Amino acid sequence: MKNPDRKTVSRLVDLPNIGKAIASDLQSIGIDHPRKLIGKDPFALYDELCKVSGERHDPCVLDVFMSAVHFMEGGTPRPWWAFTDQRKKRLGTVKGP
């Protein structure tokens, strides 16, 4: 996994878990620099992307957004799937025992 310096990174594609497609998605909703992720709600970013694109994106995109915001706000780089349980809990999609 990429491990850039969050203080100097200037391209979205240099962030952990962000490739060209996700960078393009972020740019379509006004996030054109990694620092613009700081303080953002990944769930709101995901909803905005779905609205702008006119389609419901795979929920894994939300996990990627969560990982990027987490990293830019000072968290350690983690794979996007490390955020799946957190997403499911927040959305109430986790099944009980």
Short mmCIF file of C-alpha atoms in Angstrom, two decimals, residues 10-41:
data_model
loop_
_atom_site.label_atom_id
_atom_site.label_comp_id
_atom_site.label_asym_id
_atom_site.label_seq_id
_atom_site.Cartn_x
_atom_site.Cartn_y
_atom_site.Cartn_z
CA SER A 10 -0.66 16.87 -3.86
CA ARG A 11 -2.29 14.26 -6.11
CA LEU A 12 -5.32 12.17 -5.23
CA VAL A 13 -3.84 9.12 -6.95
CA ASP A 14 -0.93 9.21 -4.51
CA LEU A 15 -3.24 8.49 -1.56
CA PRO A 16 -3.66 4.94 -0.25
CA ASN A 17 -6.49 3.08 -2.06
CA ILE A 18 -7.01 5.84 -4.66
CA GLY A 19 -6.56 5.00 -8.32
CA LYS A 20 -7.45 6.92 -11.44
CA ALA A 21 -11.16 6.00 -11.38
CA ILE A 22 -11.74 7.04 -7.76
CA ALA A 23 -9.66 10.18 -8.27
CA SER A 24 -11.92 11.05 -11.20
CA ASP A 25 -15.01 10.38 -9.07
CA LEU A 26 -13.69 12.69 -6.36
CA GLN A 27 -12.88 15.40 -8.90
CA SER A 28 -16.44 15.19 -10.24
CA ILE A 29 -17.67 16.30 -6.81
CA GLY A 30 -15.14 19.08 -6.32
CA ILE A 31 -12.36 17.24 -4.50
CA ASP A 32 -9.31 18.00 -6.62
CA HIS A 33 -6.64 17.97 -3.92
CA PRO A 34 -6.05 15.56 -1.03
CA ARG A 35 -6.31 18.35 1.55
CA LYS A 36 -9.90 18.96 0.48
CA LEU A 37 -10.78 15.62 2.09
CA ILE A 38 -9.97 16.93 5.56
CA GLY A 39 -13.16 17.51 7.54
CA LYS A 40 -15.39 15.90 4.92
CA ASP A 41 -18.04 13.31 5.70
#
